[in-house]
């Protein structure tokens, strides 16, 4: 693993915004597919908690970034 890490260097590292948005996107997609009404409420509450913990700007950034297509190569 160390050899692979050295070979790749920083080329595969993503920032906090990317990982937060990717998690929000994937979780949101699954929650809405499972039960749209409950999924929307869960996402709303999660974003309210996130906003309280990290601030309005971070929540807005995560929501905007979550709209991108993470499944596209």
Tab-separated table of C-alpha atoms in Angstrom:
chain	number	residue	atom	x	y	z
A	1	UNK	CA	0.000	0.000	0.000
A	2	UNK	CA	2.839	2.378	0.797
A	3	UNK	CA	4.354	1.779	-2.649
A	4	UNK	CA	1.041	2.540	-4.333
A	5	UNK	CA	0.637	5.658	-2.212
A	6	UNK	CA	4.076	6.902	-3.180
A	7	UNK	CA	3.499	6.166	-6.861
A	8	UNK	CA	0.172	8.012	-6.943
A	9	UNK	CA	1.329	10.923	-4.811
A	10	UNK	CA	-1.301	13.628	-4.504
A	11	UNK	CA	-2.927	12.795	-7.836
A	12	UNK	CA	-5.821	10.912	-6.200
A	13	UNK	CA	-6.442	13.185	-3.231
A	14	UNK	CA	-9.691	15.107	-3.073
A	15	UNK	CA	-10.559	17.984	-0.772
A	16	UNK	CA	-13.070	18.195	2.056
A	17	UNK	CA	-15.689	19.844	-0.146
A	18	UNK	CA	-15.507	17.028	-2.689
A	19	UNK	CA	-15.882	14.258	-0.100
A	20	UNK	CA	-18.695	16.048	1.745
A	21	UNK	CA	-20.610	16.669	-1.466
A	22	UNK	CA	-20.050	13.115	-2.694
A	23	UNK	CA	-21.420	11.672	0.554
A	24	UNK	CA	-24.408	14.017	0.472
A	25	UNK	CA	-25.122	13.098	-3.140
A	26	UNK	CA	-24.830	9.337	-2.649
A	27	UNK	CA	-26.753	9.272	0.619
A	28	UNK	CA	-29.431	11.569	-0.730
A	29	UNK	CA	-29.894	9.464	-3.845
A	30	UNK	CA	-30.310	6.296	-1.780
A	31	UNK	CA	-32.625	7.860	0.799
A	32	UNK	CA	-34.887	9.298	-1.876
A	33	UNK	CA	-34.964	6.001	-3.781
A	34	UNK	CA	-35.897	4.097	-0.631
A	35	UNK	CA	-38.678	6.412	0.535
A	36	UNK	CA	-38.971	9.849	-1.016
A	37	UNK	CA	-40.964	11.532	1.750
A	38	UNK	CA	-38.870	10.174	4.618
A	39	UNK	CA	-35.703	10.677	2.602
A	40	UNK	CA	-36.484	14.365	2.071
A	41	UNK	CA	-37.127	14.850	5.778
A	42	UNK	CA	-33.908	13.031	6.687
A	43	UNK	CA	-31.886	15.112	4.229
A	44	UNK	CA	-33.469	18.330	5.450
A	45	UNK	CA	-32.606	17.471	9.068
A	46	UNK	CA	-29.090	16.365	8.136
A	47	UNK	CA	-28.464	19.637	6.312
A	48	UNK	CA	-29.879	21.642	9.227
A	49	UNK	CA	-27.494	19.817	11.588
A	50	UNK	CA	-24.614	20.287	9.140
A	51	UNK	CA	-25.380	24.006	8.832
A	52	UNK	CA	-25.447	24.376	12.612
A	53	UNK	CA	-22.133	22.532	12.992
A	54	UNK	CA	-20.176	23.976	10.054
A	55	UNK	CA	-22.009	27.169	9.109
A	56	UNK	CA	-24.237	28.438	6.326
A	57	UNK	CA	-21.451	28.838	3.753
A	58	UNK	CA	-20.233	25.253	4.180
A	59	UNK	CA	-23.792	23.926	3.903
A	60	UNK	CA	-24.433	25.963	0.754
A	61	UNK	CA	-21.157	24.788	-0.760
A	62	UNK	CA	-21.950	21.126	0.010
A	63	UNK	CA	-25.449	21.405	-1.445
A	64	UNK	CA	-24.191	23.082	-4.617
A	65	UNK	CA	-21.337	20.620	-5.099
A	66	UNK	CA	-23.654	17.638	-4.443
A	67	UNK	CA	-25.512	18.477	-7.667
A	68	UNK	CA	-22.595	17.336	-9.813
A	69	UNK	CA	-22.579	13.885	-11.406
A	70	UNK	CA	-20.169	11.835	-9.287
A	71	UNK	CA	-20.861	8.741	-11.397
A	72	UNK	CA	-19.422	10.334	-14.524
A	73	UNK	CA	-15.755	9.355	-15.080
